[in-house]
Short mmCIF file of N, CA and C in Angstrom, two decimals:
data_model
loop_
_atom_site.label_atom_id
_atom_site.label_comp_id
_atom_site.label_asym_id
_atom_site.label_seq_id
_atom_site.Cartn_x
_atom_site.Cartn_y
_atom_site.Cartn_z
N UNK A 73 -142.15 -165.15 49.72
CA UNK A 73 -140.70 -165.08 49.74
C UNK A 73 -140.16 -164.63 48.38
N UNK A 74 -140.60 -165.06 46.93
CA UNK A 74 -140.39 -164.68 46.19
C UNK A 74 -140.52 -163.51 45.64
N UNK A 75 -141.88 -162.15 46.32
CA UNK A 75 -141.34 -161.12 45.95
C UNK A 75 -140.45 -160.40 47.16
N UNK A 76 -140.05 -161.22 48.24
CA UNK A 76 -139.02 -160.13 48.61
C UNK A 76 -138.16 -160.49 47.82
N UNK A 77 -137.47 -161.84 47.23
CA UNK A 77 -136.21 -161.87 46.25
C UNK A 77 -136.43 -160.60 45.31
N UNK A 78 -137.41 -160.43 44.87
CA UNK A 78 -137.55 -159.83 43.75
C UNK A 78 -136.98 -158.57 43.89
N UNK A 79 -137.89 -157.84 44.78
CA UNK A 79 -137.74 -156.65 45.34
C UNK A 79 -136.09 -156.45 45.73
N UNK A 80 -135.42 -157.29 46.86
CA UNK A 80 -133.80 -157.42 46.77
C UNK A 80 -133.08 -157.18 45.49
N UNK A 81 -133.81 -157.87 44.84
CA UNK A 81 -132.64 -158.07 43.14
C UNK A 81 -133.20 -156.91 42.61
N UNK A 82 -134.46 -155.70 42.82
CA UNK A 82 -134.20 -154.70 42.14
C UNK A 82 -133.43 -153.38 43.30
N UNK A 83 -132.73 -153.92 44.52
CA UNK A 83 -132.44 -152.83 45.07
C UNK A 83 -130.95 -152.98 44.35
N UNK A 84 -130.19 -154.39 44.21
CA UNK A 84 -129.08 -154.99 43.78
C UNK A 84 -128.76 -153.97 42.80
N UNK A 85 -130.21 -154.48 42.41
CA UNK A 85 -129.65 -153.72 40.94
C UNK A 85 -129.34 -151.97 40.37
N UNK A 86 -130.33 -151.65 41.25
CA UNK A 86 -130.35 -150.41 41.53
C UNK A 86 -128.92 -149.67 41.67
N UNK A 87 -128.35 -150.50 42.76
CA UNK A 87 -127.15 -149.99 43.76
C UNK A 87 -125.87 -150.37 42.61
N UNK A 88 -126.38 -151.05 41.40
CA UNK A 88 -124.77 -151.68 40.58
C UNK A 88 -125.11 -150.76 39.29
N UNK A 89 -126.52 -150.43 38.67
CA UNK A 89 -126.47 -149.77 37.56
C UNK A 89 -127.00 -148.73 37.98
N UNK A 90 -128.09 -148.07 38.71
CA UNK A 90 -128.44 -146.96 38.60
C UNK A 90 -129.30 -146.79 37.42
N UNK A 91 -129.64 -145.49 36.99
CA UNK A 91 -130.76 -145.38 35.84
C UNK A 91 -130.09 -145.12 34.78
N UNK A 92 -129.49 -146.17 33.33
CA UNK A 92 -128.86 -145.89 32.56
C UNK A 92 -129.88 -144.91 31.78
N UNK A 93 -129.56 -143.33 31.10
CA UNK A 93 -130.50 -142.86 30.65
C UNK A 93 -131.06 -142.98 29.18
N UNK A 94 -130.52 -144.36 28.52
CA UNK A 94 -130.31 -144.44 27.32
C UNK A 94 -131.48 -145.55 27.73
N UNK A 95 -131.98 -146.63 28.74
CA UNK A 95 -132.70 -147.75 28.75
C UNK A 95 -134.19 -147.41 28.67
N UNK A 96 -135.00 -148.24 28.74
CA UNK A 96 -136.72 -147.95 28.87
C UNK A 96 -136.42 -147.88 30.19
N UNK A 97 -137.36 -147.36 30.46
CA UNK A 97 -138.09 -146.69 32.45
C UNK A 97 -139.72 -146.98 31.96
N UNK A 98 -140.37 -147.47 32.85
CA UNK A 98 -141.29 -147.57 32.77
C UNK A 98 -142.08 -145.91 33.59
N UNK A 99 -141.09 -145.39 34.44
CA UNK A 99 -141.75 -144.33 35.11
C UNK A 99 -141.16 -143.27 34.24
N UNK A 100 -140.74 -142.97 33.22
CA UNK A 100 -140.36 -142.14 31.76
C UNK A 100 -141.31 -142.02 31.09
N UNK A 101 -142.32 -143.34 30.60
CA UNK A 101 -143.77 -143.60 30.20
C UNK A 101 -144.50 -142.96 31.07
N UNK A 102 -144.92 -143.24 32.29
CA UNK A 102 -145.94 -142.66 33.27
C UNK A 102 -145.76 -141.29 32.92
N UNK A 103 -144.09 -140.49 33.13
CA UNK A 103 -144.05 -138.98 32.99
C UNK A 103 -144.94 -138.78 31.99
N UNK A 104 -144.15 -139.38 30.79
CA UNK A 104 -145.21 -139.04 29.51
C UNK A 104 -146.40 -138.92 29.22
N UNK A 105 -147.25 -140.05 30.12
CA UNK A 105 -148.40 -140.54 29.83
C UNK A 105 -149.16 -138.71 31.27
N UNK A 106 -148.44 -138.40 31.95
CA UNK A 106 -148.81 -137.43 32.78
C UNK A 106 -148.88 -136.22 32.07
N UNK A 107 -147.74 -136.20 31.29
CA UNK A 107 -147.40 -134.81 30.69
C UNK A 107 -148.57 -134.54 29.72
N UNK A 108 -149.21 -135.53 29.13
CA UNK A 108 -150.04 -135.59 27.91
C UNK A 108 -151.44 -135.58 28.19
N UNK A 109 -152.07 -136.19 29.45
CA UNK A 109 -153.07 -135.93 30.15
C UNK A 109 -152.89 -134.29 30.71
N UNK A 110 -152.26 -134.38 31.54
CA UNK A 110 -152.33 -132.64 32.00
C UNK A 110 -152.90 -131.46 31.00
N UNK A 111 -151.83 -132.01 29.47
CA UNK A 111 -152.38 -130.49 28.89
C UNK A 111 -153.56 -130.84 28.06
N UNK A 112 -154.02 -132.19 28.34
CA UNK A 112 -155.24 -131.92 27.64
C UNK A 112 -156.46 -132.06 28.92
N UNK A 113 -156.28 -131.82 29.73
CA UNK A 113 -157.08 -131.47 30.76
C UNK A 113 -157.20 -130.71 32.31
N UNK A 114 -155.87 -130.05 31.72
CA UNK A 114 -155.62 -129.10 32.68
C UNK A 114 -155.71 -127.44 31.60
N UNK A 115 -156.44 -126.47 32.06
CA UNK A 115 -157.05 -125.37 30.91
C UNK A 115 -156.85 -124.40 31.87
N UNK A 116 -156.36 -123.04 32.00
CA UNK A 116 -156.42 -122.38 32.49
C UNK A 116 -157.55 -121.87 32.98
N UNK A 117 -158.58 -122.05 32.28
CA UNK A 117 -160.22 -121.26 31.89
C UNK A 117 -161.06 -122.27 32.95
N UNK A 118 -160.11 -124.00 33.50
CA UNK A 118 -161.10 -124.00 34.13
C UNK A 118 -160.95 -123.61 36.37
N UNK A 119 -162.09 -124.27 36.77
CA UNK A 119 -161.96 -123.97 38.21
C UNK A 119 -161.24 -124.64 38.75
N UNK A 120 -161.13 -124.05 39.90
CA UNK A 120 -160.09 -124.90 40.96
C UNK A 120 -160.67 -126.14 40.97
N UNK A 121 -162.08 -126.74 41.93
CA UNK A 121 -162.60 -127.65 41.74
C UNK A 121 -162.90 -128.72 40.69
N UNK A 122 -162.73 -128.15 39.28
CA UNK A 122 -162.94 -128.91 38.22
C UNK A 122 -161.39 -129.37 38.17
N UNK A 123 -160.03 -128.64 38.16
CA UNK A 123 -158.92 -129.06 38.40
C UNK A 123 -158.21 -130.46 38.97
N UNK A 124 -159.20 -130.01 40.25
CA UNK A 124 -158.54 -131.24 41.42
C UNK A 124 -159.41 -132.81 40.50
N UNK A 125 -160.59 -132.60 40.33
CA UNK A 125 -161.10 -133.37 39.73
C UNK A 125 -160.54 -133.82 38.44
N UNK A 126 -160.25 -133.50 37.30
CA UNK A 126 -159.17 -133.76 36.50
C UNK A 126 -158.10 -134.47 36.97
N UNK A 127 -157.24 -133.81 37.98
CA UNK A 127 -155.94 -134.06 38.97
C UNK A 127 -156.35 -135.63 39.24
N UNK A 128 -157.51 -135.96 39.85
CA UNK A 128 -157.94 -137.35 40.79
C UNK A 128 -158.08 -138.06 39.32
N UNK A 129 -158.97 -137.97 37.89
CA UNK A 129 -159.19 -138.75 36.84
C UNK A 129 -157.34 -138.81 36.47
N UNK A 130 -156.29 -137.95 36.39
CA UNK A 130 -155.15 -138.67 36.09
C UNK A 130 -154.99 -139.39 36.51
N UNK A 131 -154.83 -139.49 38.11
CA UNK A 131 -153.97 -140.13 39.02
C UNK A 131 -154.44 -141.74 39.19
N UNK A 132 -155.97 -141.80 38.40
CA UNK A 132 -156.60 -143.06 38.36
C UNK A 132 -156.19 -143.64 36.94
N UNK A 133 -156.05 -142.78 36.10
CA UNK A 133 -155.51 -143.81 34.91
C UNK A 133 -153.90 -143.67 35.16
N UNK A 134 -153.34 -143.04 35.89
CA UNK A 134 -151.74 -143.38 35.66
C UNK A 134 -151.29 -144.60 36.64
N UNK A 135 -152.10 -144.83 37.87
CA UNK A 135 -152.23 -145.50 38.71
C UNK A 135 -152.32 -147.06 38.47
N UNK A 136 -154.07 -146.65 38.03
CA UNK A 136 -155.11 -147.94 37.32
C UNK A 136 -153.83 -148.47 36.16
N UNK A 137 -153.66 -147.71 35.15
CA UNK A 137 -153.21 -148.12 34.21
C UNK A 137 -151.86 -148.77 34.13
N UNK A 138 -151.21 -148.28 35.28
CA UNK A 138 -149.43 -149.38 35.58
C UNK A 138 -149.60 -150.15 36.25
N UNK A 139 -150.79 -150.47 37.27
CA UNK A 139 -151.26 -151.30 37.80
C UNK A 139 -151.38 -152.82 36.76
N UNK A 140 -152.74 -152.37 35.90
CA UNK A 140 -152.96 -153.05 34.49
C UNK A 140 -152.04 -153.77 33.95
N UNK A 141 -150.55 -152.72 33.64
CA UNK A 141 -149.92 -153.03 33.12
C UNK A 141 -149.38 -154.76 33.14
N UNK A 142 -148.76 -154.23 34.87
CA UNK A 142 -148.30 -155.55 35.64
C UNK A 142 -148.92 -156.70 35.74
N UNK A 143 -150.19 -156.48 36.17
CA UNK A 143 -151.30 -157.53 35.64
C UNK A 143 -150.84 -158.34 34.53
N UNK A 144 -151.31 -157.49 33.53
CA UNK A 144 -151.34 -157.85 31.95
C UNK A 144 -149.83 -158.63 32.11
N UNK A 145 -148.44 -158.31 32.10
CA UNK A 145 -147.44 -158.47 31.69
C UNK A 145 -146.93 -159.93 32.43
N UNK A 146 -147.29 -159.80 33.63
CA UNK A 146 -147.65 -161.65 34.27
C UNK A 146 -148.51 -162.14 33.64
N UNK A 147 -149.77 -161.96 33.36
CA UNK A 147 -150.56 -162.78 32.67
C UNK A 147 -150.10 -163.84 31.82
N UNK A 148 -149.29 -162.69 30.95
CA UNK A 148 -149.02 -162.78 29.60
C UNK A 148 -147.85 -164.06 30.00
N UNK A 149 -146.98 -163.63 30.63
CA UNK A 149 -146.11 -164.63 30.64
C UNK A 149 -146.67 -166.04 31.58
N UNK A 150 -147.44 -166.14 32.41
CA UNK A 150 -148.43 -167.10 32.72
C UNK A 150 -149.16 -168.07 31.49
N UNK A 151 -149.31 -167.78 30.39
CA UNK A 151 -149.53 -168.14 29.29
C UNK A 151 -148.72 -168.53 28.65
N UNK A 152 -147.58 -168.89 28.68
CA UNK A 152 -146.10 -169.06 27.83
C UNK A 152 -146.66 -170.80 28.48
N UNK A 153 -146.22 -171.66 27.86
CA UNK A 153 -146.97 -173.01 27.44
C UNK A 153 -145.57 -173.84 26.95
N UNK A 154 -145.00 -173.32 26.13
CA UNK A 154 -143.51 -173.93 24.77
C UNK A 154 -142.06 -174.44 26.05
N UNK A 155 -142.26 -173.72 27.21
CA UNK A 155 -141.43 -173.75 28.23
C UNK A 155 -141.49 -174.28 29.51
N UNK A 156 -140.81 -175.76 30.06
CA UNK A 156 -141.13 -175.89 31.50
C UNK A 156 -141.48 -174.75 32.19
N UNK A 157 -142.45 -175.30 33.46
CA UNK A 157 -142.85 -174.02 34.35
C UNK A 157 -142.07 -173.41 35.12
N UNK A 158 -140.72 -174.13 35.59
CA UNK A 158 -139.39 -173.41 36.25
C UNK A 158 -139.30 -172.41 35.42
N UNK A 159 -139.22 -172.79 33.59
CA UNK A 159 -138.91 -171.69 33.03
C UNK A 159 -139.63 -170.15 33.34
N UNK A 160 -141.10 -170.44 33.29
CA UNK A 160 -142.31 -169.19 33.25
C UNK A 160 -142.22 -169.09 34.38
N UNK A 161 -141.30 -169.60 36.21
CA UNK A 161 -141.67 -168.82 37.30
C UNK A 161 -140.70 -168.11 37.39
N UNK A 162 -139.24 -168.18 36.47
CA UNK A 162 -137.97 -168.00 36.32
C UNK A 162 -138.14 -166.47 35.48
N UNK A 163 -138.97 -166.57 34.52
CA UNK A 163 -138.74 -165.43 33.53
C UNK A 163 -140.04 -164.87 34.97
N UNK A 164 -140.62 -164.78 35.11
CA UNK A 164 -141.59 -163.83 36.35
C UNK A 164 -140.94 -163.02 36.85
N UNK A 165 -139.79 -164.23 37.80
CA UNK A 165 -138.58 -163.45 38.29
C UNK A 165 -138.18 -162.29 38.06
N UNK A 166 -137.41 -162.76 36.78
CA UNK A 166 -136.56 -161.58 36.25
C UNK A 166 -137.35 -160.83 35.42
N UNK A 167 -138.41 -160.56 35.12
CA UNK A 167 -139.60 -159.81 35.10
C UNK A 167 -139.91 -158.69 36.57
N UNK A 168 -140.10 -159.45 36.95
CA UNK A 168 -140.09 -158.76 38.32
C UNK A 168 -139.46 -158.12 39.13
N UNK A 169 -138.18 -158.80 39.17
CA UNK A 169 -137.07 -157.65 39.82
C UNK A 169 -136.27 -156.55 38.87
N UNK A 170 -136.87 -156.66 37.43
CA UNK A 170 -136.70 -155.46 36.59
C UNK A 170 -137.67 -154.76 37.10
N UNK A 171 -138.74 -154.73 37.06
CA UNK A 171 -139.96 -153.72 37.53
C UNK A 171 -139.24 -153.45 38.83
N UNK A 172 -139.38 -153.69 39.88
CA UNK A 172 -138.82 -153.28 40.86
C UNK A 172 -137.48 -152.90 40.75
N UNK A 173 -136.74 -152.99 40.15
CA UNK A 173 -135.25 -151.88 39.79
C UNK A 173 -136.00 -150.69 39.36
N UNK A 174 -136.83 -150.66 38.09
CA UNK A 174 -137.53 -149.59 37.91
C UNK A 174 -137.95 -148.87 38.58
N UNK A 175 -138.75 -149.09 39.57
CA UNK A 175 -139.77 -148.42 40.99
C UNK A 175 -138.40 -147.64 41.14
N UNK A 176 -137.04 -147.94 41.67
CA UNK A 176 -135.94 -147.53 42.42
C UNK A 176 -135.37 -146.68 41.70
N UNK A 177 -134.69 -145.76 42.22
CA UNK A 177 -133.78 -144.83 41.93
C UNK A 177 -132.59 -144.08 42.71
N UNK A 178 -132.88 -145.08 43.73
CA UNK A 178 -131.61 -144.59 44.97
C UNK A 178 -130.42 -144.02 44.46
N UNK A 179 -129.60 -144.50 43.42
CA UNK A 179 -128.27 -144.73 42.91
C UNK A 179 -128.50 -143.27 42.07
N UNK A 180 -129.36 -143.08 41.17
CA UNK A 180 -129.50 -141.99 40.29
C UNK A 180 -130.00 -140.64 40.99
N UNK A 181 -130.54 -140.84 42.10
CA UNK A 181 -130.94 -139.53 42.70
C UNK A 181 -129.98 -139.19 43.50
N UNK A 182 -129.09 -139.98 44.41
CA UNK A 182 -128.19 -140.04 44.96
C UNK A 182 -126.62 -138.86 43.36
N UNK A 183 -126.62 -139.58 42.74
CA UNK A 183 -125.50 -138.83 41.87
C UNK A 183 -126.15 -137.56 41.02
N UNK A 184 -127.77 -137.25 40.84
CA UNK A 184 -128.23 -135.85 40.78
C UNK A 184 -128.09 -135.06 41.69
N UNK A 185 -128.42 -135.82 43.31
CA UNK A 185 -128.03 -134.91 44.23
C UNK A 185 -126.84 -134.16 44.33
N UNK A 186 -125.82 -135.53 44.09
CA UNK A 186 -124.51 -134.13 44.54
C UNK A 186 -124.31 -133.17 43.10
N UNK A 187 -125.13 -133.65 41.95
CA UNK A 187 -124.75 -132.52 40.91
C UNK A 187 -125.34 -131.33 41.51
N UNK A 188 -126.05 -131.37 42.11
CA UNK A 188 -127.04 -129.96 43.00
C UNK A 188 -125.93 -129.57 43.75
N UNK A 189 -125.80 -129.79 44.41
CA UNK A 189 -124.88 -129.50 45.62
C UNK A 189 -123.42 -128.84 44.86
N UNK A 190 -122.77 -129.66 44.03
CA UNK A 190 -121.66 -129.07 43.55
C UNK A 190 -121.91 -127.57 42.67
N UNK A 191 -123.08 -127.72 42.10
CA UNK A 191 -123.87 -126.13 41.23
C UNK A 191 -123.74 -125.52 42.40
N UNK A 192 -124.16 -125.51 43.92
CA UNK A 192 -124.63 -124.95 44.75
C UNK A 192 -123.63 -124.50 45.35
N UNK A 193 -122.29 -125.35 45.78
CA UNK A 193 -121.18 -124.95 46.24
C UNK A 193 -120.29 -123.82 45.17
N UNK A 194 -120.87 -124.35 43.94
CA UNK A 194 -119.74 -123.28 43.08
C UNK A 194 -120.47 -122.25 42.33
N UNK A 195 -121.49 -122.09 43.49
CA UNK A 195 -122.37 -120.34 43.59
C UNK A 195 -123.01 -120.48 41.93
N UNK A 196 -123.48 -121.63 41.51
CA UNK A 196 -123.93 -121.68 40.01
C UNK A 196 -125.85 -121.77 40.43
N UNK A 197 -126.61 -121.10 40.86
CA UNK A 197 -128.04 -120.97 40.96
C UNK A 197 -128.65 -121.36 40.09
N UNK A 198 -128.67 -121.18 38.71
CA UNK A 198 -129.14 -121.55 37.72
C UNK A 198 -128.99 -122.46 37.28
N UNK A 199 -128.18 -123.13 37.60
CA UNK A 199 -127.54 -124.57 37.43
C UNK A 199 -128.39 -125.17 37.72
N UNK A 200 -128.57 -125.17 39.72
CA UNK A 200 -128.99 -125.69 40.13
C UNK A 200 -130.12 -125.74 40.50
N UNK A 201 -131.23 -124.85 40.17
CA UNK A 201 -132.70 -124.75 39.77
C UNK A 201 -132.87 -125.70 38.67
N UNK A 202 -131.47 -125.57 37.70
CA UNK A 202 -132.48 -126.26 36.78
C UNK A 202 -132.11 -127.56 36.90
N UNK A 203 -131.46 -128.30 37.00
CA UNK A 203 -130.76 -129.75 38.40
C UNK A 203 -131.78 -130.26 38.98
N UNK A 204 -132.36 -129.40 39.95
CA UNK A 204 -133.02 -129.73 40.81
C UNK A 204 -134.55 -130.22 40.23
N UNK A 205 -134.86 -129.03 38.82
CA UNK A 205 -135.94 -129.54 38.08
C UNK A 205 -135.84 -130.78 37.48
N UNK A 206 -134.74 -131.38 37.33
CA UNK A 206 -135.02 -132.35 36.85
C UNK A 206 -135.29 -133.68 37.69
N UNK A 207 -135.27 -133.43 39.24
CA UNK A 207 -135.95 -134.53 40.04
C UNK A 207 -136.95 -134.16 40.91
N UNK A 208 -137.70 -133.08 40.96
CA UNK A 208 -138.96 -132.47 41.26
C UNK A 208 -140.02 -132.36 40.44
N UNK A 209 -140.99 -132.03 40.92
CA UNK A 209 -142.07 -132.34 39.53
C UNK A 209 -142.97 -130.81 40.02
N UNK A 210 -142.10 -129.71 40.34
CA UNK A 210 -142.41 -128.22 40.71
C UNK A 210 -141.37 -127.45 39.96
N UNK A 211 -141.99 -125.74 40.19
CA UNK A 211 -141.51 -125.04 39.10
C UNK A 211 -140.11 -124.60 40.09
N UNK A 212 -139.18 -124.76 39.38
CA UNK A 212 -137.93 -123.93 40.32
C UNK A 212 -137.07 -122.91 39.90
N UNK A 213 -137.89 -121.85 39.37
CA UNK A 213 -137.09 -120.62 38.95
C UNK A 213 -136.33 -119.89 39.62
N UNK A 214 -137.66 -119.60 40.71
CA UNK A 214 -137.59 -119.01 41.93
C UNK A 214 -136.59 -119.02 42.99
N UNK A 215 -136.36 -120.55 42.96
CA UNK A 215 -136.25 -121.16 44.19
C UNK A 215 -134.87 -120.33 44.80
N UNK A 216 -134.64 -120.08 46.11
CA UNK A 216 -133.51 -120.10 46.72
C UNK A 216 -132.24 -121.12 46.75
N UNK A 217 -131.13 -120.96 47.51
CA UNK A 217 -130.15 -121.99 47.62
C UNK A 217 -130.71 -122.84 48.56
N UNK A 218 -131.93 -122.09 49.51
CA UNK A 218 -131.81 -122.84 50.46
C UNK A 218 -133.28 -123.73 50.15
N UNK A 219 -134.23 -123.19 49.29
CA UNK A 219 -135.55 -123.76 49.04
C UNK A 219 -134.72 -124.85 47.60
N UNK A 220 -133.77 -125.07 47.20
CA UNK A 220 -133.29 -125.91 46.17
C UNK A 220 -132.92 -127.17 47.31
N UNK A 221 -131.95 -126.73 48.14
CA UNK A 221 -131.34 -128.11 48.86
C UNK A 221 -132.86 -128.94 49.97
N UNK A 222 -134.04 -127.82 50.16
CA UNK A 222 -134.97 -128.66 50.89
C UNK A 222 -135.87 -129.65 50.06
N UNK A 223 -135.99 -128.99 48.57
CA UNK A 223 -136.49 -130.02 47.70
C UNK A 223 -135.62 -130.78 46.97
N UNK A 224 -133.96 -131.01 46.90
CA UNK A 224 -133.26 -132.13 47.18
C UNK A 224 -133.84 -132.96 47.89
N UNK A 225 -133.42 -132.74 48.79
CA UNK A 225 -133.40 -133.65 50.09
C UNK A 225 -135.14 -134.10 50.44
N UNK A 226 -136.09 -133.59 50.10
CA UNK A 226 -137.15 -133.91 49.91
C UNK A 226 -137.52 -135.35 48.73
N UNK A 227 -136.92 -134.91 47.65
CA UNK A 227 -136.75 -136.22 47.24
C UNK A 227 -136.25 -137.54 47.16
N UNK A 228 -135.07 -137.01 47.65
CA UNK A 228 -134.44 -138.13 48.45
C UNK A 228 -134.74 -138.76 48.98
N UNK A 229 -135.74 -138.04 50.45
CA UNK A 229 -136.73 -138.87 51.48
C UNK A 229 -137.56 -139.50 50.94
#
């Protein structure tokens, strides 16, 4: 029962702040921690097959490793001793339904979306390629009006 509270209090939260872009994100780290693996193991020079393989060793330490994280970060507070235990199931809590606000982004993709849409309505393409890059994790130079609003709405889903 307690992680659906949890999970609730990060949709709550989600739906009242959205992603302030000034706060920590823990999935800002992951980007990072992606962006920094890729170019040191993604090489033009090598094969497709050696690629995907690379591709699968990220996806196990970005995975493994936020996994870890969570682990570690209950642990840690499982160990807090100085404080009744209401206190340490209390701070879990709100430990927890921060991580899960994190996971969420309903509220923030929701108000990128219509920045797409308004680029899109006021015939601004470039706008909105580059809009759209910023909640896709593909190249959108290219893209059409109409290949921009399917990977909107792709993320959304």
């Amino acid at each position: 029962m307690q992680i659906v509270s949890m999970v609730l209090c990060g949709f709550v939260l989600d739906a009242i702040l959205g992603d302030p872009p000034t706060w920590p994100h823990p999935v800002k780290l992951m980007g990072k921690l992606i962006a920094i693996l890729t170019k040191v193991l993604n090489r033009p020079t090598y094969t497709h097959g050696l690629k995907k393989c690379f591709g699968l060793i990220i996806w196990i330490i970005v995975v493994g490793g936020s996994f870890a994280a969570v682990l570690l970060i209950f642990w840690a507070i499982s160990l807090i001793t100085f404080v009744p235990v209401q206190a340490v199931s209390a701070i879990q809590f709100i430990v927890g339904a921060y991580l899960c606000y994190t996971c969420l982004s309903i509220k923030g993709l929701a108000v990128e979306s219509h920045k797409i849409m308004a680029s899109l309505n006021a015939g601004d393409l470039d706008k909105a390629r580059y809009q759209v890059g910023m909640i896709v994790g593909r190249d959108t130079q290219s893209l059409s009006a109409d290949q921009i609003c399917k990977a909107t709405i792709e993320t959304m889903g």
